[in-house]
XYZ file of C-alpha atoms in Angstrom:
727
model
C 0.000 0.000 0.000
C 1.420 3.461 -0.809
C 3.031 5.203 2.111
C 1.106 8.389 1.517
C -2.326 6.744 1.390
C -4.991 7.774 3.886
C -5.167 4.261 5.292
C -1.437 4.346 5.998
C -1.896 7.758 7.594
C -4.591 6.286 9.775
C -2.314 3.564 11.029
C 0.423 6.019 12.050
C -1.695 8.928 13.294
C -4.440 9.534 15.800
C -5.895 12.368 13.737
C -9.443 12.045 12.470
C -9.496 11.219 8.747
C -12.526 10.940 6.457
C -12.526 9.623 2.899
C -15.017 8.129 0.498
C -15.781 4.444 0.782
C -14.713 3.763 -2.787
C -11.273 5.347 -2.284
C -10.762 3.387 0.888
C -11.711 0.053 -0.610
C -9.644 0.635 -3.752
C -6.534 0.409 -1.578
C -7.680 -2.601 0.452
C -6.907 -6.246 -0.221
C -9.558 -8.259 -2.113
C -12.392 -9.194 0.199
C -14.514 -12.308 0.360
C -17.927 -10.695 0.543
C -19.634 -13.909 1.611
C -17.623 -13.990 4.817
C -17.900 -10.283 5.709
C -20.603 -8.240 7.311
C -21.693 -4.633 7.009
C -24.349 -3.115 9.206
C -26.161 -0.321 7.392
C -29.544 -0.320 9.073
C -28.058 -0.226 12.538
C -29.182 -3.404 14.211
C -28.249 -3.049 17.835
C -26.412 -6.224 18.552
C -23.296 -7.576 20.166
C -20.043 -6.069 19.024
C -21.626 -3.110 17.221
C -23.502 -1.988 20.321
C -20.292 -1.977 22.314
C -18.587 0.105 19.625
C -21.520 2.557 19.541
C -21.487 3.048 23.294
C -17.721 3.505 23.294
C -17.856 6.065 20.508
C -20.765 7.961 22.108
C -18.963 8.123 25.425
C -15.786 9.312 23.739
C -17.175 11.794 21.202
C -20.158 13.451 22.930
C -19.906 15.296 26.235
C -21.929 13.931 29.118
C -23.201 15.240 32.423
C -20.962 14.548 35.381
C -23.916 13.298 37.409
C -27.667 12.937 37.337
C -27.936 15.761 39.871
C -26.079 18.125 37.560
C -28.451 17.301 34.716
C -31.593 17.740 36.837
C -30.313 21.075 38.132
C -29.652 22.168 34.543
C -33.218 21.336 33.504
C -34.592 23.055 36.609
C -32.407 26.094 36.001
C -33.682 26.344 32.443
C -37.370 25.835 33.195
C -37.540 27.834 36.442
C -36.913 31.411 35.426
C -38.004 34.984 35.920
C -41.524 34.157 34.732
C -42.067 31.985 37.812
C -41.320 34.979 40.025
C -43.360 37.690 38.385
C -45.524 36.362 35.530
C -47.177 33.467 37.372
C -48.156 35.579 40.460
C -49.471 38.308 38.146
C -51.596 35.816 36.207
C -52.948 34.403 39.483
C -53.858 37.884 40.657
C -55.436 38.818 37.331
C -57.293 35.577 36.617
C -59.181 34.716 39.752
C -56.600 33.888 42.396
C -56.801 30.237 43.376
C -59.238 29.607 40.504
C -56.370 30.146 38.034
C -54.586 27.104 39.444
C -57.300 24.813 38.057
C -56.798 25.556 34.322
C -53.047 25.741 34.862
C -52.903 22.293 36.482
C -55.219 20.754 33.887
C -53.124 22.090 30.990
C -49.895 21.136 32.756
C -51.112 17.523 32.942
C -52.580 17.142 29.453
C -50.105 19.320 27.519
C -47.099 20.309 29.618
C -45.871 17.034 31.104
C -46.544 14.852 28.009
C -44.747 17.249 25.664
C -41.930 17.832 28.130
C -41.489 14.049 28.348
C -41.571 13.866 24.547
C -38.768 16.427 24.158
C -36.659 14.745 26.842
C -37.139 11.364 25.184
C -36.274 12.360 21.597
C -33.222 14.300 22.729
C -31.941 11.433 24.854
C -32.676 8.786 22.218
C -31.243 10.561 19.183
C -28.487 12.423 21.074
C -28.537 15.514 18.919
C -29.741 19.096 19.206
C -33.115 20.216 17.884
C -32.006 20.433 14.227
C -30.662 16.869 14.169
C -33.575 15.472 16.163
C -36.356 16.765 13.932
C -34.378 16.029 10.765
C -34.161 12.452 11.978
C -37.799 12.112 13.064
C -39.146 13.632 9.841
C -36.719 15.216 7.332
C -39.462 17.285 5.709
C -40.184 18.898 9.085
C -36.489 19.469 9.758
C -37.166 23.207 9.714
C -38.612 22.891 13.222
C -35.077 22.777 14.622
C -34.022 25.915 12.756
C -37.157 27.757 13.936
C -36.390 26.741 17.517
C -32.912 28.266 17.182
C -34.359 31.539 15.873
C -36.925 31.750 18.674
C -34.141 31.091 21.203
C -32.185 33.953 19.664
C -35.156 36.332 19.911
C -35.807 35.390 23.537
C -32.133 35.522 24.502
C -31.792 39.032 23.073
C -34.302 40.608 25.440
C -33.979 38.140 28.325
C -30.392 39.146 28.962
C -31.484 42.783 29.025
C -33.662 41.908 32.033
C -30.608 40.350 33.671
C -28.836 43.645 32.952
C -31.597 45.535 34.765
C -31.194 43.202 37.745
C -27.430 43.803 37.744
C -28.055 47.567 37.838
C -30.402 47.268 40.832
C -28.051 44.793 42.507
C -25.189 47.301 42.597
C -27.516 50.138 43.589
C -28.640 48.092 46.621
C -25.336 48.552 48.475
C -26.375 51.790 50.147
C -28.650 52.939 52.919
C -31.259 54.195 52.538
C -32.033 52.527 49.222
C -31.961 55.099 46.399
C -35.577 54.386 45.445
C -36.965 54.843 48.955
C -37.439 58.623 48.672
C -38.151 61.132 45.928
C -35.184 63.285 44.905
C -35.158 66.938 45.903
C -34.458 69.547 43.222
C -32.951 72.948 44.051
C -34.674 75.907 42.419
C -32.525 78.760 43.571
C -32.888 78.861 47.342
C -36.010 76.728 47.311
C -35.869 72.925 47.503
C -38.764 71.123 45.840
C -39.553 67.475 45.236
C -39.130 66.275 41.660
C -42.558 66.755 40.064
C -42.570 63.450 38.185
C -41.760 61.571 41.380
C -44.292 63.477 43.476
C -47.078 62.590 41.023
C -46.205 58.887 41.032
C -43.982 57.284 43.702
C -40.295 57.020 44.588
C -39.901 53.458 43.285
C -41.841 54.176 40.085
C -39.772 57.280 39.433
C -36.494 55.439 40.026
C -37.489 52.647 37.632
C -38.685 54.782 34.743
C -36.383 57.773 35.101
C -33.195 56.729 36.909
C -32.891 53.182 35.574
C -34.510 53.258 32.106
C -34.641 57.013 31.473
C -37.561 56.031 29.306
C -38.980 57.976 26.380
C -42.688 58.723 25.917
C -43.216 56.262 23.061
C -41.548 53.579 20.976
C -41.117 56.083 18.146
C -38.832 58.267 20.274
C -35.506 56.448 20.415
C -33.744 58.892 22.698
C -30.314 57.329 22.126
C -28.511 54.718 24.208
C -28.789 54.535 27.968
C -25.095 54.158 28.814
C -25.751 52.689 32.294
C -27.880 49.896 30.889
C -25.447 49.378 28.009
C -22.677 48.620 30.502
C -24.979 46.304 32.466
C -25.889 44.480 29.244
C -22.193 44.031 28.483
C -21.653 42.557 31.951
C -24.656 40.251 31.506
C -23.419 38.863 28.178
C -19.912 38.461 29.613
C -21.301 36.353 32.470
C -23.406 34.239 30.097
C -20.470 33.807 27.714
C -18.164 32.562 30.459
C -20.867 30.175 31.696
C -21.501 28.509 28.320
C -18.204 28.847 26.440
C -17.195 25.224 27.081
C -20.673 23.758 26.821
C -21.936 21.591 29.655
C -18.417 21.293 31.082
C -18.660 24.941 32.174
C -22.429 25.499 32.424
C -22.957 22.314 34.446
C -20.781 23.631 37.263
C -22.541 27.011 37.232
C -25.892 25.275 37.673
C -25.016 24.027 41.148
C -25.201 27.617 42.398
C -27.560 29.313 39.940
C -30.262 26.630 40.349
C -30.077 26.165 44.128
C -29.430 29.707 45.388
C -32.884 31.060 44.338
C -34.571 28.479 46.575
C -32.509 29.621 49.539
C -33.592 33.209 48.893
C -37.245 32.271 48.363
C -37.240 30.320 51.633
C -35.755 33.308 53.487
C -38.289 35.679 51.919
C -41.151 33.328 52.766
C -40.188 33.170 56.445
C -39.639 36.934 56.567
C -42.822 37.624 54.645
C -45.018 35.486 56.897
C -43.799 37.490 59.900
C -44.888 40.778 58.323
C -48.100 42.497 59.353
C -50.726 41.918 56.687
C -48.989 38.938 55.059
C -51.948 36.652 55.786
C -54.297 39.172 54.154
C -52.294 38.986 50.944
C -52.113 35.186 50.900
C -55.829 34.745 51.645
C -56.724 37.259 48.953
C -54.503 35.422 46.507
C -55.920 31.947 47.080
C -59.560 32.954 47.413
C -60.949 31.605 44.115
C -63.137 33.657 41.811
C -64.928 30.767 40.174
C -66.399 32.764 37.291
C -62.868 33.196 35.899
C -62.525 29.433 35.359
C -64.952 29.649 32.420
C -63.160 32.511 30.706
C -61.376 31.293 27.497
C -58.791 34.050 27.895
C -57.735 32.576 31.244
C -57.185 29.151 29.650
C -55.198 30.676 26.790
C -52.919 32.540 29.182
C -52.519 29.426 31.335
C -51.438 27.382 28.303
C -48.943 30.043 27.245
C -47.509 30.079 30.753
C -47.128 26.267 30.671
C -45.117 26.528 27.421
C -42.809 29.205 28.752
C -42.492 27.668 32.220
C -41.273 24.288 30.922
C -39.279 25.711 28.012
C -41.248 23.739 25.408
C -40.253 24.367 21.804
C -37.069 26.285 22.596
C -34.710 23.377 22.007
C -32.948 23.788 25.346
C -34.730 20.763 26.840
C -33.690 18.621 23.861
C -30.115 19.941 23.984
C -29.668 19.138 27.678
C -31.224 15.669 27.397
C -29.010 14.821 24.396
C -26.028 14.631 26.766
C -27.674 11.833 28.786
C -27.029 8.137 28.590
C -29.722 6.328 26.644
C -30.846 4.262 29.614
C -31.593 7.340 31.732
C -35.134 7.375 33.132
C -36.361 10.523 31.373
C -39.957 9.734 32.357
C -39.057 10.300 36.003
C -37.137 13.438 34.999
C -40.187 14.879 33.225
C -42.450 14.370 36.230
C -39.832 15.637 38.709
C -38.897 18.818 36.843
C -42.555 19.640 36.087
C -43.474 19.246 39.756
C -40.540 21.359 40.941
C -41.453 24.019 38.392
C -45.049 24.170 39.605
C -43.952 24.084 43.246
C -41.575 26.988 42.592
C -44.341 29.034 40.975
C -46.643 28.479 43.958
C -43.814 29.212 46.422
C -42.957 32.431 44.584
C -46.644 33.404 44.583
C -46.818 32.885 48.360
C -43.752 35.075 48.836
C -44.978 37.780 46.488
C -48.435 38.044 48.027
C -47.159 37.853 51.586
C -44.948 40.845 50.827
C -47.631 42.617 48.773
C -50.116 42.046 51.605
C -47.694 43.857 53.903
C -47.341 46.659 51.336
C -51.115 46.879 50.883
C -51.599 47.363 54.628
C -49.013 50.148 54.681
C -50.602 51.869 51.669
C -54.053 51.442 53.205
C -52.932 53.066 56.450
C -51.355 55.883 54.465
C -54.657 56.349 52.620
C -56.545 56.524 55.935
C -54.168 59.170 57.317
C -54.353 61.328 54.173
C -58.151 61.205 54.001
C -58.506 61.817 57.748
C -56.527 65.019 57.278
C -58.955 66.027 54.514
C -61.917 65.427 56.841
C -60.290 67.471 59.622
C -59.803 70.292 57.139
C -63.477 70.146 56.146
C -64.474 70.155 59.844
C -62.309 73.170 60.627
C -63.697 75.070 57.622
C -67.284 74.089 58.561
C -67.842 72.285 55.270
C -68.696 69.220 57.323
C -70.546 69.188 60.630
C -68.942 67.544 63.634
C -72.227 65.735 64.206
C -71.280 63.468 61.299
C -68.311 62.067 63.231
C -69.156 59.105 65.514
C -68.345 59.982 69.133
C -65.897 57.110 69.652
C -63.662 58.136 66.702
C -60.267 59.442 67.795
C -58.326 61.142 65.018
C -55.080 60.656 66.941
C -55.473 56.859 66.777
C -57.725 56.353 63.802
C -58.180 52.729 62.746
C -59.243 51.524 59.328
C -62.550 50.347 60.795
C -63.248 53.749 62.356
C -62.430 55.515 59.103
C -64.781 53.259 57.103
C -67.594 53.972 59.576
C -66.990 57.705 59.292
C -66.696 57.479 55.501
C -70.050 55.670 55.170
C -71.840 58.221 57.354
C -70.497 61.173 55.361
C -71.331 59.465 52.042
C -74.928 58.826 53.219
C -75.590 62.330 54.566
C -73.721 64.292 51.876
C -74.780 62.127 48.974
C -75.197 65.015 46.524
C -71.938 66.750 47.443
C -69.886 63.675 48.282
C -67.942 63.418 44.999
C -66.690 66.999 45.433
C -65.099 66.087 48.775
C -62.579 63.767 47.059
C -62.552 61.137 49.793
C -61.265 57.633 49.085
C -62.790 54.466 50.591
C -59.327 53.097 51.531
C -60.267 49.452 51.077
C -57.554 46.864 51.591
C -59.061 44.759 48.776
C -58.562 47.606 46.320
C -54.847 47.706 47.103
C -54.565 43.937 46.777
C -56.470 43.965 43.482
C -54.030 46.333 41.821
C -52.411 44.164 39.158
C -48.770 44.856 38.483
C -47.453 42.967 35.477
C -44.034 41.538 34.728
C -41.145 43.875 35.356
C -43.407 46.269 37.276
C -44.014 43.587 39.896
C -40.292 43.019 40.488
C -38.851 46.492 39.956
C -41.685 48.611 41.366
C -44.150 46.827 43.664
C -41.816 44.322 45.319
C -38.982 46.838 45.430
C -41.203 49.366 47.200
C -42.250 46.772 49.763
C -38.617 45.994 50.561
C -37.950 49.630 51.481
C -40.140 49.049 54.568
C -38.124 46.006 55.677
C -35.604 46.330 58.501
C -32.111 46.003 56.969
C -33.666 46.715 53.559
C -30.331 46.804 51.618
C -29.621 43.194 52.629
C -32.981 41.991 51.344
C -32.599 44.018 48.179
C -29.167 42.519 47.463
C -30.524 39.008 48.014
C -33.579 39.613 45.845
C -31.731 40.948 42.817
C -28.966 38.368 43.145
C -31.730 35.766 43.008
C -33.130 37.351 39.831
C -29.663 37.326 38.242
C -29.246 33.620 38.982
C -32.735 32.737 37.785
C -32.078 34.591 34.565
C -28.647 33.027 34.162
C -30.040 29.492 34.451
C -32.623 30.208 31.772
C -30.060 31.910 29.531
C -27.759 28.874 29.726
C -30.607 26.688 28.468
C -31.524 29.232 25.804
C -27.933 29.401 24.551
C -27.800 25.593 24.514
C -30.885 25.683 22.302
C -28.837 27.748 19.807
C -25.313 26.361 20.048
C -25.918 22.610 20.492
C -27.912 22.026 17.264
C -25.644 24.300 15.194
C -22.457 22.643 16.488
C -23.933 19.160 16.015
C -25.095 19.885 12.486
C -22.372 22.070 11.016
C -19.397 20.940 13.152
C -18.304 24.512 13.899
C -15.718 25.111 16.670
C -17.616 25.260 19.952
C -15.731 28.026 21.754
C -15.406 30.294 18.742
C -19.064 29.942 17.769
C -20.297 30.495 21.345
C -18.236 33.647 21.798
C -19.362 34.867 18.379
C -23.009 34.356 19.353
C -22.560 36.372 22.548
C -20.808 39.241 20.759
C -23.438 39.307 18.011
C -26.286 39.206 20.549
C -24.758 42.066 22.552
C -24.631 44.383 19.552
C -28.160 43.465 18.421
C -29.293 43.834 22.035
C -28.362 47.513 21.982
C -31.842 47.959 20.528
C -33.220 47.198 24.006
C -31.002 49.627 25.942
C -32.150 52.712 24.102
C -34.445 54.989 26.067
C -37.294 53.344 24.170
C -35.814 49.873 24.690
C -38.394 48.736 27.253
C -41.110 48.987 24.601
C -39.143 46.665 22.320
C -38.789 44.221 25.220
C -42.596 44.217 25.438
C -42.862 43.544 21.699
C -40.460 40.596 21.807
C -41.761 39.171 25.086
C -45.511 39.418 24.525
C -45.823 38.863 20.790
C -42.813 37.763 18.729
C -42.183 34.394 20.443
C -45.646 33.217 21.545
C -47.178 32.317 18.183
C -44.022 30.714 16.680
C -43.499 28.665 19.857
C -47.052 27.367 19.768
C -46.635 26.354 16.119
C -43.303 24.658 16.857
C -44.764 22.614 19.719
C -47.750 21.552 17.584
C -45.485 20.374 14.777
C -43.213 18.542 17.221
C -46.231 16.656 18.501
C -47.503 15.897 14.980
C -44.049 14.801 13.789
C -43.751 12.203 16.541
C -47.376 11.124 17.002
C -48.694 11.123 13.451
C -45.732 10.937 11.070
C -43.155 8.936 12.989
C -45.873 6.936 14.715
C -46.966 6.878 18.330
C -46.857 3.078 18.560
C -43.329 2.953 17.158
C -42.243 5.740 19.486
C -43.766 4.010 22.513
C -42.002 0.766 21.562
C -38.643 2.515 21.330
C -39.251 4.219 24.671
C -39.909 0.779 26.127
C -36.573 -0.476 24.780
C -34.746 2.640 25.973
C -36.274 2.925 29.451
C -36.709 -0.772 30.217
C -40.439 -0.326 30.919
C -43.461 0.770 28.941
C -44.687 4.335 29.654
C -48.280 4.764 30.759
C -50.949 4.451 28.098
C -51.968 7.964 29.131
C -49.112 9.408 27.075
C -50.245 7.574 23.946
C -53.635 9.315 23.978
C -52.197 12.675 24.986
C -49.624 12.672 22.176
C -52.005 11.248 19.602
C -55.205 13.192 20.235
C -55.582 15.476 23.242
C -52.426 17.619 23.093
C -52.627 18.384 19.322
C -56.294 19.331 19.646
C -55.689 21.610 22.646
C -52.758 23.304 20.966
C -54.697 23.810 17.741
C -57.420 25.555 19.741
C -54.769 27.634 21.515
C -53.173 28.701 18.235
C -56.542 29.674 16.776
C -57.376 31.667 19.910
C -54.019 33.467 19.780
C -54.530 34.466 16.147
C -58.074 35.676 16.868
C -56.792 37.617 19.877
C -54.213 39.408 17.738
C -56.911 40.289 15.223
C -59.474 41.498 17.765
C -57.055 43.386 20.024
C -54.284 45.146 18.085
C -50.876 44.729 19.734
C -49.768 47.574 21.960
C -47.690 48.536 24.968
C -47.849 50.597 28.170
C -45.963 53.846 27.646
C -44.737 56.041 30.484
C -45.739 59.672 29.877
C -43.347 61.972 31.705
C -45.639 65.005 31.937
C -48.497 62.942 33.353
C -46.211 60.715 35.449
C -48.502 57.845 34.526
C -48.774 54.912 32.138
C -50.881 55.057 28.989
C -51.673 52.152 26.696
C -50.610 52.866 23.110
C -50.912 50.795 19.960
C -47.789 49.959 17.986
C -47.275 52.283 15.001
C -47.299 50.858 11.470
C -43.513 50.434 11.262
C -43.476 48.595 14.593
C -46.306 46.330 13.404
C -44.297 45.601 10.257
C -41.295 44.711 12.436
C -43.436 42.461 14.633
C -44.891 40.610 11.637
C -41.382 40.247 10.190
C -40.145 38.674 13.433
C -42.993 36.138 13.436
C -42.413 35.299 9.763
C -38.646 34.938 10.203
C -39.155 32.609 13.178
C -41.560 30.330 11.291
C -40.147 30.593 7.756
C -37.624 27.690 8.019
C -40.471 25.209 8.501
C -42.174 25.674 5.094
C -38.856 26.346 3.311
C -37.271 23.066 4.422
C -40.516 21.201 3.731
C -40.696 22.474 0.133
C -36.995 21.908 -0.559
C -37.108 18.323 0.672
C -40.474 17.542 -0.851
C -39.162 18.423 -4.308
C -35.752 16.840 -3.598
C -33.983 20.213 -3.845
C -32.317 19.525 -0.507
C -30.902 16.153 0.448
C -32.385 14.503 3.504
C -29.176 12.565 4.095
C -30.775 9.180 3.484
C -28.652 8.340 0.422
C -25.285 9.432 1.751
C -22.639 7.252 3.325
C -18.972 7.500 4.075
C -16.487 5.885 6.385
C -14.412 7.743 8.908
C -12.038 6.238 11.360
C -10.199 7.274 14.457
C -7.380 5.440 16.211
C -7.864 2.373 14.099
C -11.666 2.080 14.500
C -14.234 2.849 11.852
C -17.638 4.464 12.148
C -20.369 5.601 9.851
C -20.578 9.351 9.280
C -22.794 11.689 7.339
C -21.133 13.194 4.277
C -21.839 13.475 0.595
C -20.996 10.439 -1.506
C -21.231 10.448 -5.271
C -23.733 8.037 -6.770
C -21.040 6.152 -8.666
C -18.934 5.835 -5.521
C -21.866 4.389 -3.601
C -22.618 1.896 -6.359
C -18.962 0.892 -6.483
C -19.046 0.401 -2.734
C -21.963 -1.997 -3.032
C -20.757 -3.741 -6.197
C -17.004 -3.575 -5.576
C -14.922 -5.567 -8.104
C -16.976 -8.749 -8.091
C -20.355 -7.838 -9.606
C -21.481 -11.450 -9.769
C -21.303 -11.790 -6.003
C -22.876 -8.422 -5.191
C -26.535 -7.535 -4.867
C -28.388 -5.415 -7.339
C -27.477 -1.729 -7.302
C -29.401 0.503 -4.893
C -31.951 2.999 -6.190
C -30.662 6.456 -6.937
C -32.635 7.822 -3.963
C -33.539 5.756 -0.918
C -36.633 6.940 0.832
C -36.222 7.762 4.501
C -36.991 4.608 6.426
C -37.269 5.969 9.927
C -36.257 4.294 13.148
C -36.959 0.652 13.472
C -37.388 0.178 9.704
C -35.499 -2.459 7.778
C -32.911 -1.461 5.250
C -33.072 -2.975 1.775
C -29.497 -4.140 2.317
C -30.358 -6.345 5.277
C -31.064 -10.032 4.942
C -32.685 -12.316 7.421
C -30.185 -14.694 8.940
C -27.292 -12.479 9.870
C -28.083 -9.734 12.371
C -25.618 -7.454 10.634
C -26.619 -8.235 7.062
C -24.283 -10.125 4.722
C -23.005 -7.503 2.315
C -20.011 -5.556 3.521
C -16.498 -4.388 3.277
C -14.944 -6.362 6.090
C -15.411 -3.520 8.602
C -18.066 -3.215 11.261
C -19.445 0.312 11.027
C -20.650 2.031 14.181
C -23.871 3.900 13.505
C -24.882 7.506 13.908
C -28.275 8.323 15.355
C -29.768 7.915 11.885
C -29.323 4.172 12.306
C -29.564 3.713 16.026
C -33.281 3.380 16.386
């Protein structure tokens, strides 16, 4: 054999070499084909299985322990939405009544689809692109759409981490900078900032000091340099956490996944000791049963299930692809789903215990302010002192006494009552004030913490918790981008990861303009929801209806060592697709009935006003949705008309350290025919068709024959299979 041949190089080098099968065999000794075996369809048996396991263990990273993997999945699924979106939805949608639709949808949609994503990732051991290309090549665009949605979410999600970093560093001072309104000097006169006086200290700090927000999305206002630096820090932290894949991110998860529970436990104990905490919790869990029949409540509950478990993002698949194939992913699905729900309920308890305390303080403040108004009316003889019950003491006025006095005045002065400007000061009104998303964390909760003893300590803990929650979710989001791209295109891991972070930082500058918060609303509320729902529907259809639920259940049985409950068969086959189709239809109708908009902060009014997106912003929003979903029909059309290879008629041999394994690369038709026919046409089978249809897992290759488990046509080498032949 020539000294410079690739086979000779293989024998004297440990470097990875790939060449066509025909070139390799042209340099080999003549082979007796009747005595040799070649496994093309990937029968899992004996020696080949050992080679596969050895190659998988050597070539693909793996979690150091089951605990590390579970913490990674928890860190990805438990995020900022559990802290502020779930409590807000409970408050808005009937308190304890909201838990009913959420639990129902978690059981019939969330857990089955979460189990499905864990199973396909673990079985096929690839990212989302490779998984859905394998399950159904014509729906291979699902993986690309998942990557794009992950990119959209990661762009704005890290901005929220940047906000938390800003508040974290501002918390190291006493009193907290958002506890009081700033005083402005006008010559020799000191006056309170008008915008702050009209709103509140925490609201002013959020909108003016932190965001320096403009009045509308059309007013850019330039970059906010403070938030730009915080965004740079946030992407630097994320980059360092994910640069080496699970080798680096897995270690980060031990802290980022566990620390938030320590903080939540501390806040729960502290919150339950606060005056009024029980009022908040009882108000929260008192069900408003009429809300259970509202279709909007069910739609929002389903959307929350998707975001809470990370369905459709690709992060779940990416993390599970680093598992061993005998891992019990059914247990993992149930465990992570339960912990996610438990965390949401725990966070809701904490939030409403603290907000109950805040509501009592605000209610007492309301009583004091209105009592002063009544005293003024009494002193100016606008009101008669006969209207005041004799037992009322203005020096120690209770809420009950004020309500009694308020009702008497309202009854006697019915015609003139509105002109008096008195407020009822009801605790329920304070508790009913819905604060959504970032407003709950950066305004309502932040204001409550200013009344805590040692408030800087609690503030530092709270925002450090938010940073870690966001970091865990960002690690999973980045895995949903990097893992499938690296698996598919074999790009250098470190270089590609760093490049993604740098690119995302520069694109993310859109969100740190003075109008950036409005773009966060656009991306968070609209650009990801519809594409994610479509992705999850197609994932379900690809497995249940195209790949086959029975075949999938059989392979799960072989992988897990036991047969999953029949419940999953019916959920995957019928219930989940139907529910998600209804959800998608409802989302589209909702967008048509209620034009998308955002809450703008108007400086002169020191108040929020709901505005609709202008035409250019609507065009941008539609473009984002189209870009996120476009890969699905494009890949379908290209593969349907055979304009893009599905990889089913390609074969090559690569070898490392003296062993050989099957790999995916392009092989000319003549080369493939020569590989099958070799130099002894009379002893070879008939040539293969020009294009072999995709057989799918568990199917039998045309090259296999009955008696020999490995088939009887071969080159003398046993080829280890890729995932395309494992199942």
